Amino acid sequence: MIESNWKIKLTLLLIGSALVGCTRKSETLAPTTVEHGKGPQGVKRIFVQVKGDPKLSSRMRTYLDFALEDRNFAVVDAQSDSDAVLGVEITREAGTDALWLGVIHLHFRTDGKDTDRQRCASLGNSEAGDLFNLSSEGIARDIRDNFPNARTVKFDEHSDMTKSEHFRSELEDALKTSGFSVLNGSSPDVVLGVDLTTERVPIEKQTLKYHISFAGSDEADPYTMDGYHILSAKLKSNAPEVCPDRFNDLDWLAGSSDPISQVAYELAKNLNKRNLQKREPH
């Protein structure tokens, strides 16, 4: 009986030891979860301050609200509830400027008769560029239409085409394409005189100027963005005698879209890009 009890106790002891071993083995092999630092999460809530011209400020605030919310930023009403402050100063400035019109003065001598004409070239906001690019084909067509029997053309030696580097060679090619031979000698069917000039045309314009600063609560150096856009433009005085219809509509100077919405969209895009960069692990 004593031996039997001893065997039972020994058996129970062995079973218990096995269970303890299994438990320790299980604890050793169990996966361990390590809580890593999540890193900077970027800006989520923005407090927006817009000041300056009342009407432009109101429009800018509206566009910013939409542009920021479209990129998952929350625009909050109190600075204390924000992760960052966005400050915008927007002004409207009236000023004067000028456009430049290229004018082509043509002189034709044929069959002893002289004819003078003027053609418009390009209209631009700088005299530095070539305002006469791609104007030569129209001149060649006009000569062919007005002098259908002419076969040879000679440039008048007093022609002045220094305002354009490539105009003369382009005009010679266009004349040849239209069936003319360009002569250097005598007896041409048409003597062609060409003078290229530029005309300065004063305009009045309204310009939008802005200064933007953005800083999160953990940023020492704010992000800044400065620029300007033309809002509108009109002639300061009468249109030139040559091609006055070119100046009926100067909206092309302001561009095809609202400049305030462009600024708001560009700003929101840049802030979103900064946010994504801050969230990337280093």
XYZ file of N, CA and C in Angstrom:
846
model
N 0.846 -1.200 0.000
C 0.000 0.000 0.000
C 0.867 1.230 0.000
N 1.898 1.229 0.814
C 2.828 2.370 0.866
C 3.553 2.497 -0.452
N 3.952 1.380 -1.009
C 4.647 1.406 -2.307
C 3.731 1.927 -3.388
N 2.470 1.570 -3.353
C 1.487 2.030 -4.357
C 1.316 3.535 -4.271
N 1.178 4.063 -3.049
C 1.034 5.522 -2.881
C 2.274 6.248 -3.379
N 3.396 5.645 -3.097
C 4.639 6.282 -3.548
C 4.697 6.362 -5.062
N 4.269 5.310 -5.731
C 4.246 5.300 -7.200
C 3.278 6.350 -7.744
N 2.137 6.502 -7.088
C 1.146 7.511 -7.533
C 1.724 8.908 -7.414
N 2.383 9.175 -6.255
C 2.971 10.504 -6.041
C 4.066 10.775 -7.051
N 4.856 9.757 -7.370
C 5.927 9.937 -8.341
C 5.367 10.241 -9.715
N 4.307 9.548 -10.056
C 3.666 9.771 -11.369
C 3.125 11.178 -11.479
N 2.439 11.647 -10.395
C 1.883 13.001 -10.402
C 2.984 14.051 -10.489
N 4.117 13.767 -9.821
C 5.240 14.702 -9.839
C 5.826 14.818 -11.234
N 5.952 13.699 -11.917
C 6.484 13.712 -13.287
C 5.555 14.449 -14.238
N 4.262 14.238 -14.094
C 3.266 14.928 -14.947
C 3.338 16.436 -14.717
N 3.455 16.837 -13.449
C 3.539 18.265 -13.129
C 4.780 18.912 -13.724
N 5.901 18.206 -13.647
C 7.146 18.739 -14.209
C 7.036 18.908 -15.714
N 6.386 17.962 -16.348
C 6.205 18.041 -17.804
C 5.351 19.230 -18.186
N 4.280 19.450 -17.401
C 3.396 20.588 -17.686
C 4.132 21.904 -17.518
N 4.960 22.011 -16.457
C 5.736 23.236 -16.232
C 6.700 23.468 -17.388
N 7.343 22.421 -17.860
C 8.268 22.531 -18.981
C 7.575 22.999 -20.242
N 6.364 22.438 -20.472
C 5.604 22.856 -21.649
C 5.226 24.318 -21.565
N 4.843 24.740 -20.376
C 4.444 26.139 -20.194
C 5.607 27.070 -20.455
N 6.795 26.744 -19.917
C 7.965 27.582 -20.127
C 8.366 27.616 -21.590
N 8.243 26.468 -22.274
C 8.567 26.414 -23.686
C 7.615 27.286 -24.473
N 6.339 27.220 -24.114
C 5.343 28.035 -24.787
C 5.620 29.509 -24.571
N 6.002 29.909 -23.340
C 6.300 31.315 -23.056
C 7.516 31.769 -23.832
N 8.477 30.872 -24.017
C 9.692 31.250 -24.732
C 9.431 31.476 -26.200
N 8.550 30.701 -26.819
C 8.298 30.770 -28.249
C 7.203 31.762 -28.623
N 6.495 32.301 -27.648
C 5.399 33.220 -27.957
C 5.958 34.486 -28.601
N 5.320 35.020 -29.675
C 5.804 36.230 -30.350
C 5.758 37.431 -29.422
N 6.786 38.279 -29.531
C 6.865 39.471 -28.703
C 6.547 40.698 -29.549
N 5.635 41.540 -29.132
C 5.264 42.767 -29.853
C 6.081 43.924 -29.315
N 6.834 44.582 -30.225
C 7.655 45.725 -29.841
C 6.967 46.990 -30.334
N 6.731 47.950 -29.480
C 6.055 49.196 -29.835
C 7.111 50.175 -30.360
N 7.187 50.320 -31.676
C 8.153 51.244 -32.269
C 7.591 52.661 -32.230
N 8.484 53.656 -32.204
C 8.044 55.044 -32.292
C 7.433 55.312 -33.649
N 6.313 55.994 -33.720
C 5.618 56.236 -34.978
C 6.203 57.396 -35.765
N 7.019 58.239 -35.163
C 7.643 59.341 -35.887
C 6.665 60.483 -36.082
N 7.115 61.578 -36.700
C 6.247 62.734 -36.898
C 5.090 62.402 -37.833
N 3.916 62.854 -37.490
C 2.723 62.556 -38.278
C 2.339 63.695 -39.211
N 3.076 64.818 -39.180
C 2.743 65.927 -40.042
C 1.583 66.734 -39.493
N 1.184 67.708 -40.275
C 0.130 68.637 -39.862
C -1.228 68.108 -40.290
N -2.186 68.180 -39.387
C -3.555 67.764 -39.712
C -4.548 68.912 -39.584
N -4.318 69.798 -38.621
C -5.261 70.891 -38.358
C -4.555 72.229 -38.584
N -5.130 73.077 -39.433
C -4.496 74.341 -39.813
C -5.405 75.509 -39.451
N -4.803 76.497 -38.819
C -5.493 77.760 -38.544
C -5.068 78.761 -39.614
N -6.038 79.327 -40.332
C -5.759 80.173 -41.485
C -6.061 81.630 -41.151
N -5.084 82.496 -41.442
C -5.267 83.942 -41.294
C -4.997 84.607 -42.644
N -5.998 85.306 -43.173
C -5.848 86.008 -44.448
C -6.152 87.478 -44.226
N -5.248 88.334 -44.669
C -5.476 89.765 -44.515
C -5.015 90.495 -45.772
N -5.457 91.760 -45.885
C -5.106 92.562 -47.049
C -6.352 93.101 -47.717
N -6.339 93.147 -49.040
C -7.486 93.633 -49.799
C -8.729 92.822 -49.421
N -9.818 93.474 -48.997
C -10.982 92.726 -48.475
C -11.571 91.723 -49.463
N -11.802 92.141 -50.706
C -12.434 91.242 -51.676
C -11.510 90.092 -52.057
N -10.230 90.410 -52.284
C -9.285 89.345 -52.627
C -9.077 88.394 -51.458
N -9.069 88.939 -50.232
C -8.898 88.092 -49.046
C -10.060 87.125 -48.896
N -11.278 87.620 -49.149
C -12.461 86.754 -49.039
C -12.401 85.617 -50.051
N -12.006 85.934 -51.276
C -11.901 84.902 -52.309
C -10.792 83.907 -51.973
N -9.663 84.428 -51.500
C -8.550 83.552 -51.152
C -8.928 82.598 -50.032
N -9.632 83.097 -49.022
C -10.030 82.243 -47.899
C -10.945 81.118 -48.375
N -11.875 81.440 -49.264
C -12.797 80.421 -49.784
C -12.044 79.345 -50.551
N -11.159 79.768 -51.443
C -10.411 78.799 -52.242
C -9.482 77.955 -51.363
N -8.877 78.582 -50.349
C -7.987 77.833 -49.468
C -8.734 76.764 -48.685
N -9.933 77.108 -48.213
C -10.724 76.126 -47.468
C -10.956 74.878 -48.313
N -11.359 75.081 -49.563
C -11.616 73.930 -50.437
C -10.324 73.185 -50.758
N -9.269 73.913 -51.118
C -8.018 73.271 -51.537
C -7.390 72.470 -50.403
N -7.419 73.010 -49.178
C -6.832 72.304 -48.041
C -7.659 71.084 -47.647
N -8.972 71.251 -47.611
C -9.828 70.128 -47.233
C -9.778 69.009 -48.272
N -9.582 69.370 -49.547
C -9.452 68.342 -50.581
C -8.219 67.475 -50.361
N -7.257 67.978 -49.592
C -6.037 67.215 -49.296
C -6.013 66.740 -47.847
N -7.206 66.640 -47.279
C -7.406 66.043 -45.953
C -6.822 66.862 -44.808
N -6.644 68.160 -45.012
C -6.338 69.041 -43.899
C -7.651 69.527 -43.287
N -7.661 69.697 -41.986
C -8.824 70.266 -41.310
C -8.539 71.736 -41.017
N -9.396 72.622 -41.512
C -9.250 74.054 -41.249
C -10.029 74.370 -39.974
N -9.322 74.828 -38.935
C -9.952 75.050 -37.629
C -10.128 76.544 -37.379
N -11.023 76.856 -36.449
C -11.372 78.256 -36.175
C -10.511 78.901 -35.098
N -9.785 78.111 -34.329
C -8.980 78.658 -33.236
C -7.539 78.179 -33.366
N -6.608 79.079 -33.142
C -5.196 78.718 -33.247
C -4.809 77.670 -32.210
N -5.463 77.703 -31.053
C -5.155 76.741 -30.000
C -5.516 75.310 -30.389
N -6.388 75.152 -31.373
C -6.796 73.813 -31.821
C -5.981 73.327 -33.016
N -4.968 74.084 -33.417
C -4.271 73.777 -34.665
C -2.909 73.150 -34.435
N -2.413 72.484 -35.498
C -1.041 71.983 -35.528
C -0.112 72.995 -36.191
N -0.687 73.914 -36.976
C 0.119 74.870 -37.726
C -0.716 76.106 -38.039
N -0.003 77.200 -38.301
C -0.655 78.468 -38.644
C -0.253 78.840 -40.066
N -1.256 79.150 -40.870
C -1.044 79.585 -42.240
C -1.430 81.057 -42.341
N -0.454 81.904 -42.646
C -0.705 83.336 -42.774
C -0.584 83.777 -44.213
N -1.591 84.515 -44.695
C -1.607 84.989 -46.082
C -1.856 86.489 -46.086
N -0.988 87.227 -46.772
C -1.199 88.656 -46.982
C -1.336 88.891 -48.476
N -2.466 89.472 -48.885
C -2.766 89.605 -50.306
C -3.180 91.044 -50.600
N -2.572 91.632 -51.623
C -2.846 93.030 -51.954
C -3.115 93.171 -53.451
N -3.780 94.273 -53.783
C -4.040 94.615 -55.182
C -3.305 95.924 -55.484
N -2.532 95.943 -56.572
C -1.775 97.131 -56.923
C -2.086 97.554 -58.352
N -2.370 98.828 -58.532
C -2.596 99.390 -59.866
C -1.281 99.943 -60.395
N -1.018 99.738 -61.665
C 0.226 100.227 -62.237
C 0.135 100.323 -63.747
N 1.208 100.780 -64.352
C 1.289 100.895 -65.803
C 2.394 99.992 -66.321
N 2.232 99.579 -67.546
C 3.216 98.715 -68.195
C 3.106 98.979 -69.690
N 3.679 98.113 -70.484
C 3.617 98.310 -71.930
C 3.610 96.967 -72.642
N 2.940 96.940 -73.781
C 3.014 95.818 -74.707
C 3.801 96.279 -75.926
N 4.334 95.295 -76.639
C 5.124 95.607 -77.826
C 4.507 94.916 -79.029
N 4.296 95.697 -80.087
C 3.692 95.191 -81.318
C 4.721 95.233 -82.434
N 4.900 94.115 -83.097
C 5.767 94.084 -84.272
C 5.006 94.558 -85.494
N 5.583 95.492 -86.243
C 4.939 96.047 -87.439
C 5.859 95.844 -88.632
N 5.289 95.299 -89.706
C 6.037 95.042 -90.938
C 5.586 96.064 -91.986
N 6.507 96.910 -92.386
C 6.221 97.917 -93.415
C 6.721 97.368 -94.755
N 5.813 97.268 -95.719
C 6.129 96.690 -97.021
C 6.031 97.757 -98.109
N 6.969 97.701 -99.047
C 6.944 98.596 -100.206
C 7.153 97.747 -101.461
N 6.189 97.797 -102.365
C 6.268 97.034 -103.608
C 6.466 98.006 -104.786
N 7.421 97.676 -105.665
C 7.575 98.425 -106.910
C 7.498 97.432 -108.058
N 6.476 97.583 -108.902
C 6.297 96.688 -110.035
C 5.640 97.455 -111.171
N 6.157 97.225 -112.368
C 5.659 97.923 -113.567
C 5.668 99.438 -113.376
N 6.668 99.930 -112.643
C 6.788 101.366 -112.449
C 5.836 101.946 -111.433
N 5.102 101.118 -110.719
C 4.154 101.607 -109.718
C 4.619 101.214 -108.315
N 4.369 102.112 -107.376
C 4.758 101.872 -105.980
C 3.517 101.651 -105.119
N 3.601 100.653 -104.237
C 2.500 100.344 -103.319
C 3.073 100.134 -101.923
N 2.448 100.767 -100.921
C 2.876 100.613 -99.532
C 1.781 99.913 -98.726
N 2.213 99.001 -97.854
C 1.284 98.300 -96.967
C 1.952 98.061 -95.625
N 1.099 97.785 -94.655
C 1.596 97.448 -93.314
C 0.910 96.177 -92.843
N 1.678 95.368 -92.169
C 1.143 94.145 -91.578
C 1.556 94.078 -90.115
N 0.712 93.447 -89.293
C 1.044 93.234 -87.888
C 1.769 91.908 -87.729
N 2.772 91.921 -86.909
C 3.411 90.670 -86.503
C 2.854 90.292 -85.134
N 3.692 89.792 -84.252
C 3.205 89.325 -82.945
C 3.062 90.482 -81.965
N 2.235 90.241 -80.942
C 2.054 91.165 -79.835
C 2.575 90.477 -78.584
N 3.466 91.146 -77.854
C 4.052 90.529 -76.662
C 4.282 91.550 -75.568
N 4.649 91.057 -74.387
C 4.898 91.962 -73.263
C 6.380 92.251 -73.074
N 7.177 91.970 -74.105
C 8.600 92.277 -74.051
C 9.102 92.566 -75.458
N 10.019 93.524 -75.581
C 10.626 93.824 -76.871
C 11.800 92.894 -77.149
N 12.226 92.169 -76.130
C 13.430 91.349 -76.257
C 13.228 90.159 -77.189
N 12.035 89.591 -77.225
C 11.806 88.416 -78.053
C 11.646 88.776 -79.520
N 11.617 87.756 -80.378
C 11.430 87.959 -81.817
C 9.936 88.049 -82.097
N 9.463 89.271 -82.345
C 8.039 89.480 -82.602
C 7.644 89.161 -84.040
N 8.612 88.788 -84.881
C 8.337 88.596 -86.309
C 8.426 87.132 -86.722
N 8.519 86.252 -85.743
C 8.586 84.831 -86.039
C 7.279 84.369 -86.687
N 7.399 83.562 -87.748
C 6.259 82.969 -88.460
C 5.397 84.001 -89.195
N 5.964 85.172 -89.504
C 5.205 86.197 -90.238
C 5.475 86.172 -91.732
N 6.516 85.484 -92.162
C 6.961 85.571 -93.561
C 6.017 84.861 -94.536
N 5.385 83.785 -94.129
C 4.522 83.036 -95.050
C 3.348 83.885 -95.521
N 2.786 84.690 -94.623
C 1.671 85.543 -95.002
C 2.079 86.581 -96.023
N 3.285 87.107 -95.917
C 3.762 88.102 -96.878
C 3.927 87.467 -98.248
N 4.498 86.293 -98.309
C 4.684 85.596 -99.587
C 3.339 85.317 -100.244
N 2.346 84.924 -99.473
C 1.017 84.672 -100.053
C 0.412 85.958 -100.599
N 0.582 87.066 -99.862
C 0.025 88.343 -100.316
C 0.651 88.778 -101.645
N 1.964 88.604 -101.777
C 2.627 88.978 -103.030
C 2.104 88.125 -104.173
N 1.931 86.836 -103.937
C 1.414 85.948 -104.983
C -0.022 86.335 -105.356
N -0.845 86.670 -104.346
C -2.243 87.028 -104.631
C -2.351 88.352 -105.385
N -1.496 89.321 -105.031
C -1.597 90.651 -105.633
C -0.816 90.783 -106.942
N 0.163 89.922 -107.139
C 0.957 89.962 -108.373
C 1.030 88.547 -108.945
N -0.094 88.050 -109.447
C -0.158 86.641 -109.878
C 0.780 86.298 -111.030
N 1.164 87.281 -111.845
C 2.026 86.996 -112.996
C 3.508 87.170 -112.676
N 3.822 87.637 -111.485
C 5.225 87.869 -111.124
C 5.936 86.542 -110.891
N 7.205 86.523 -111.292
C 8.005 85.311 -111.105
C 9.299 85.576 -110.336
N 9.754 86.797 -110.328
C 11.025 87.109 -109.666
C 10.847 88.255 -108.672
N 11.583 88.182 -107.571
C 11.524 89.195 -106.509
C 12.947 89.569 -106.125
N 13.148 90.859 -105.875
C 14.437 91.345 -105.381
C 14.185 92.232 -104.165
N 15.007 92.063 -103.150
C 14.879 92.899 -101.965
C 15.491 94.269 -102.220
N 14.758 95.298 -101.846
C 15.287 96.658 -101.905
C 16.486 96.758 -100.957
N 17.557 97.362 -101.440
C 18.786 97.435 -100.647
C 18.634 98.291 -99.397
N 17.593 99.101 -99.355
C 17.366 99.945 -98.182
C 16.471 99.275 -97.126
N 16.124 98.032 -97.351
C 15.296 97.304 -96.382
C 16.028 97.182 -95.049
N 15.249 97.190 -93.965
C 15.816 97.060 -92.619
C 15.087 95.936 -91.880
N 15.754 94.803 -91.755
C 15.158 93.653 -91.076
C 15.982 93.240 -89.863
N 16.678 94.207 -89.269
C 17.560 93.909 -88.144
C 16.813 93.575 -86.858
N 15.516 93.851 -86.804
C 14.740 93.545 -85.595
C 14.523 92.038 -85.412
N 14.825 91.271 -86.446
C 14.639 89.821 -86.358
C 15.845 89.122 -86.963
N 16.345 88.140 -86.265
C 17.548 87.445 -86.709
C 17.281 86.534 -87.903
N 16.079 85.949 -87.961
C 15.818 84.918 -88.968
C 14.772 85.343 -89.999
N 14.231 86.551 -89.895
C 13.108 86.917 -90.756
C 13.484 86.872 -92.237
N 14.616 87.445 -92.612
C 14.964 87.515 -94.035
C 15.101 86.124 -94.647
N 15.825 85.240 -93.977
C 16.006 83.893 -94.538
C 14.674 83.148 -94.594
N 13.823 83.344 -93.589
C 12.511 82.694 -93.605
C 11.637 83.242 -94.735
N 11.740 84.565 -94.989
C 10.950 85.158 -96.067
C 11.438 84.663 -97.430
N 12.746 84.535 -97.611
C 13.275 84.000 -98.867
C 12.766 82.588 -99.111
N 12.765 81.756 -98.073
C 12.256 80.379 -98.225
C 10.774 80.390 -98.569
N 10.004 81.277 -97.917
C 8.565 81.345 -98.175
C 8.287 81.813 -99.600
N 9.079 82.770 -100.110
C 8.907 83.240 -101.491
C 9.195 82.119 -102.479
N 10.243 81.352 -102.217
C 10.581 80.237 -103.111
C 9.484 79.175 -103.092
N 8.925 78.922 -101.895
C 7.827 77.946 -101.790
C 6.612 78.423 -102.582
N 6.419 79.746 -102.695
C 5.271 80.305 -103.424
C 5.556 80.446 -104.919
N 6.724 79.978 -105.373
C 7.016 79.958 -106.799
C 7.829 81.132 -107.301
N 8.404 81.923 -106.400
C 9.232 83.049 -106.822
C 10.703 82.652 -106.828
N 11.446 83.335 -107.705
C 12.901 83.277 -107.660
C 13.392 84.576 -107.038
N 14.274 84.479 -106.068
C 14.808 85.653 -105.395
C 16.102 86.052 -106.094
N 16.107 87.261 -106.666
C 17.228 87.722 -107.470
C 18.090 88.708 -106.701
N 19.352 88.748 -107.092
C 20.248 89.792 -106.617
C 20.567 90.794 -107.720
N 20.248 90.418 -108.952
C 20.570 91.275 -110.087
C 19.441 92.247 -110.418
N 19.408 92.653 -111.692
C 18.445 93.668 -112.131
C 17.213 93.020 -112.748
N 16.254 93.900 -113.074
C 15.031 93.548 -113.794
C 14.165 92.499 -113.099
N 13.887 92.619 -111.829
C 12.938 91.693 -111.184
C 11.506 92.130 -111.500
N 10.591 91.207 -111.360
C 9.173 91.552 -111.525
C 8.685 92.413 -110.365
N 9.199 92.141 -109.168
C 8.791 92.896 -107.974
C 10.037 93.272 -107.184
N 10.160 94.571 -106.860
C 11.173 95.006 -105.909
C 10.478 95.155 -104.565
N 10.969 94.422 -103.612
C 10.294 94.347 -102.307
C 11.140 95.044 -101.241
N 10.554 96.074 -100.631
C 11.194 96.723 -99.500
C 10.505 96.311 -98.204
N 11.302 95.941 -97.210
C 10.766 95.468 -95.931
C 11.457 96.204 -94.790
N 10.676 96.860 -93.958
C 11.199 97.476 -92.738
C 10.458 96.886 -91.543
N 11.219 96.400 -90.570
C 10.635 95.833 -89.356
C 10.799 96.833 -88.217
N 9.687 97.167 -87.579
C 9.742 98.086 -86.437
C 8.905 97.513 -85.301
N 9.157 98.019 -84.107
C 8.346 97.645 -82.950
C 7.692 98.901 -82.381
N 6.486 98.758 -81.923
C 5.737 99.887 -81.384
C 5.369 99.601 -79.930
N 5.693 100.545 -79.061
C 5.388 100.427 -77.638
C 3.975 100.939 -77.387
N 3.159 100.109 -76.704
C 1.757 100.454 -76.446
C 1.531 100.446 -74.934
N 1.323 101.602 -74.308
C 1.131 101.650 -72.850
C -0.196 101.001 -72.432
N -0.171 100.324 -71.291
C -1.377 99.707 -70.740
C -1.456 99.986 -69.239
N -2.656 99.850 -68.700
C -2.881 99.890 -67.258
C -3.228 98.482 -66.800
N -2.734 98.102 -65.622
C -3.003 96.744 -65.161
C -3.237 96.725 -63.658
N -3.988 95.726 -63.232
C -4.213 95.426 -61.824
C -3.438 94.146 -61.504
N -2.630 94.215 -60.443
C -1.766 93.086 -60.103
C -2.058 92.577 -58.699
N -2.179 91.270 -58.591
C -2.318 90.600 -57.303
C -0.930 90.234 -56.788
N -0.613 90.664 -55.558
C 0.643 90.283 -54.921
C 0.343 89.574 -53.602
N 1.152 88.572 -53.264
C 0.882 87.807 -52.050
C 2.174 87.396 -51.358
N 2.067 87.289 -50.046
C 3.129 86.732 -49.212
C 2.490 85.709 -48.284
N 3.033 84.507 -48.253
C 2.459 83.407 -47.488
C 3.520 82.820 -46.571
N 3.154 82.574 -45.317
C 4.044 81.888 -44.376
C 3.272 80.765 -43.704
N 3.971 79.680 -43.446
C 3.338 78.497 -42.849
C 4.328 77.866 -41.885
N 3.888 77.631 -40.651
C 4.771 77.015 -39.660
C 3.972 76.125 -38.730
N 4.444 74.904 -38.547
C 3.858 74.002 -37.572
C 4.387 74.308 -36.189
N 3.759 73.744 -35.197
C 4.151 74.000 -33.805
C 5.546 73.482 -33.492
N 6.039 72.511 -34.291
C 7.362 71.938 -34.032
C 8.398 72.388 -35.049
N 8.099 73.430 -35.804
C 9.019 73.892 -36.840
C 9.627 75.225 -36.457
N 10.948 75.325 -36.608
C 11.631 76.576 -36.291
C 11.568 77.550 -37.469
N 11.733 77.041 -38.684
C 11.742 77.883 -39.876
C 10.438 77.697 -40.647
N 9.694 78.775 -40.852
C 8.427 78.639 -41.575
C 8.645 78.462 -43.079
N 7.677 77.859 -43.718
C 7.663 77.757 -45.177
C 7.072 79.056 -45.708
N 7.702 79.660 -46.723
C 7.208 80.918 -47.280
C 7.001 80.782 -48.783
N 6.112 81.611 -49.289
C 5.774 81.577 -50.711
C 5.357 82.985 -51.117
N 6.042 83.559 -52.109
C 5.764 84.914 -52.578
C 5.537 84.901 -54.087
N 4.759 85.867 -54.566
C 4.560 85.952 -56.003
C 3.557 87.016 -56.376
N 3.276 87.067 -57.663
C 2.277 88.017 -58.154
C 1.626 87.463 -59.415
N 0.430 87.949 -59.700
C -0.304 87.591 -60.916
C -1.013 88.835 -61.431
N -1.104 88.969 -62.753
C -1.881 90.053 -63.337
C -3.357 89.678 -63.284
N -4.166 90.563 -62.721
C -5.604 90.327 -62.621
C -6.351 90.814 -63.857
N -5.969 91.978 -64.366
C -6.643 92.541 -65.532
C -5.734 93.574 -66.180
N -6.027 93.904 -67.439
C -5.238 94.897 -68.167
C -6.112 95.562 -69.221
N -5.805 96.819 -69.516
C -6.512 97.562 -70.558
C -5.583 98.627 -71.124
N -5.940 99.152 -72.300
C -5.137 100.193 -72.917
C -5.178 101.466 -72.086
N -4.049 102.122 -72.019
C -3.996 103.385 -71.299
C -4.523 104.535 -72.150
N -4.375 104.412 -73.465
C -4.871 105.435 -74.387
C -5.442 104.741 -75.617
N -5.455 105.417 -76.737
C -6.034 104.847 -77.957
C -5.171 103.710 -78.503
N -5.819 102.825 -79.218
C -5.107 101.711 -79.840
C -4.263 102.218 -81.006
N -3.191 101.520 -81.348
C -2.366 101.923 -82.504
C -3.185 101.868 -83.800
N -2.742 102.614 -84.797
C -3.443 102.618 -86.083
C -3.332 101.279 -86.787
N -2.209 100.582 -86.558
C -2.010 99.284 -87.188
C -2.645 98.206 -86.313
N -3.576 97.466 -86.867
C -4.236 96.354 -86.178
C -4.814 96.748 -84.816
N -5.679 97.742 -84.750
C -6.244 98.133 -83.448
C -7.061 97.030 -82.789
N -7.595 96.091 -83.603
C -8.409 95.013 -83.043
C -7.601 94.079 -82.156
N -6.280 94.084 -82.295
C -5.447 93.226 -81.450
C -5.570 93.614 -79.972
N -6.030 94.830 -79.718
C -6.055 95.345 -78.349
C -7.467 95.385 -77.761
N -8.419 94.776 -78.463
C -9.786 94.741 -77.933
C -9.900 93.873 -76.691
N -9.084 92.840 -76.606
C -9.161 91.893 -75.489
C -7.748 91.583 -75.010
N -7.435 92.028 -73.796
C -6.112 91.777 -73.213
C -6.182 90.765 -72.066
N -7.259 89.985 -72.028
C -7.405 89.005 -70.951
C -6.322 87.938 -70.983
N -5.676 87.749 -72.128
C -4.624 86.730 -72.210
C -3.464 87.032 -71.265
N -3.310 88.311 -70.887
C -2.248 88.657 -69.946
C -2.500 88.066 -68.558
N -3.784 87.944 -68.204
C -4.135 87.414 -66.880
C -4.177 85.890 -66.868
N -4.174 85.263 -68.032
C -4.246 83.799 -68.070
C -5.679 83.320 -68.179
N -5.831 82.027 -68.343
C -7.150 81.451 -68.591
C -7.896 81.041 -67.336
N -7.246 81.056 -66.173
C -7.914 80.645 -64.940
C -7.729 81.706 -63.864
N -8.540 81.617 -62.821
C -8.495 82.574 -61.722
C -7.148 82.465 -61.007
N -6.346 83.552 -60.966
C -5.026 83.459 -60.330
C -5.104 83.156 -58.843
N -6.177 83.581 -58.158
C -6.290 83.316 -56.721
C -6.494 81.822 -56.477
N -7.321 81.197 -57.305
C -7.502 79.752 -57.158
C -6.211 79.005 -57.482
N -5.416 79.524 -58.424
C -4.134 78.905 -58.746
C -3.193 78.939 -57.549
N -3.147 80.085 -56.873
C -2.268 80.230 -55.710
C -2.707 79.276 -54.602
N -4.024 79.214 -54.336
C -4.534 78.334 -53.287
C -4.236 76.867 -53.601
N -4.431 76.480 -54.853
C -4.169 75.100 -55.258
C -2.691 74.758 -55.111
N -1.810 75.669 -55.577
C -0.370 75.416 -55.505
C 0.097 75.325 -54.054
N -0.449 76.199 -53.212
C -0.068 76.183 -51.802
C -0.490 74.881 -51.133
N -1.735 74.477 -51.331
C -2.215 73.238 -50.724
C -1.414 72.034 -51.208
N -1.055 72.039 -52.482
C -0.257 70.940 -53.029
C 1.119 70.887 -52.361
N 1.746 72.059 -52.180
C 3.065 72.096 -51.552
C 3.013 71.665 -50.082
N 1.971 72.096 -49.369
C 1.850 71.714 -47.960
C 1.608 70.214 -47.826
N 0.826 69.666 -48.725
C 0.581 68.224 -48.694
C 1.874 67.454 -48.969
N 2.684 67.956 -49.885
C 3.962 67.307 -50.187
C 4.884 67.345 -48.970
N 4.916 68.488 -48.265
C 5.721 68.587 -47.048
C 5.222 67.615 -45.988
N 3.919 67.481 -45.895
C 3.330 66.566 -44.916
C 3.762 65.126 -45.182
N 3.719 64.725 -46.436
C 4.102 63.361 -46.786
C 5.581 63.114 -46.488
N 6.409 64.129 -46.726
C 7.839 63.977 -46.446
C 8.095 63.832 -44.955
N 7.322 64.542 -44.143
C 7.509 64.450 -42.693
C 7.085 63.073 -42.177
N 6.136 62.438 -42.853
C 5.641 61.136 -42.378
C 6.546 59.986 -42.780
N 7.426 60.213 -43.752
C 8.289 59.124 -44.210
C 9.285 58.751 -43.102
N 9.518 57.457 -42.873
C 10.482 57.032 -41.858
C 11.888 57.434 -42.251
N 12.698 57.796 -41.251
C 14.064 58.219 -41.497
C 15.030 57.110 -41.042
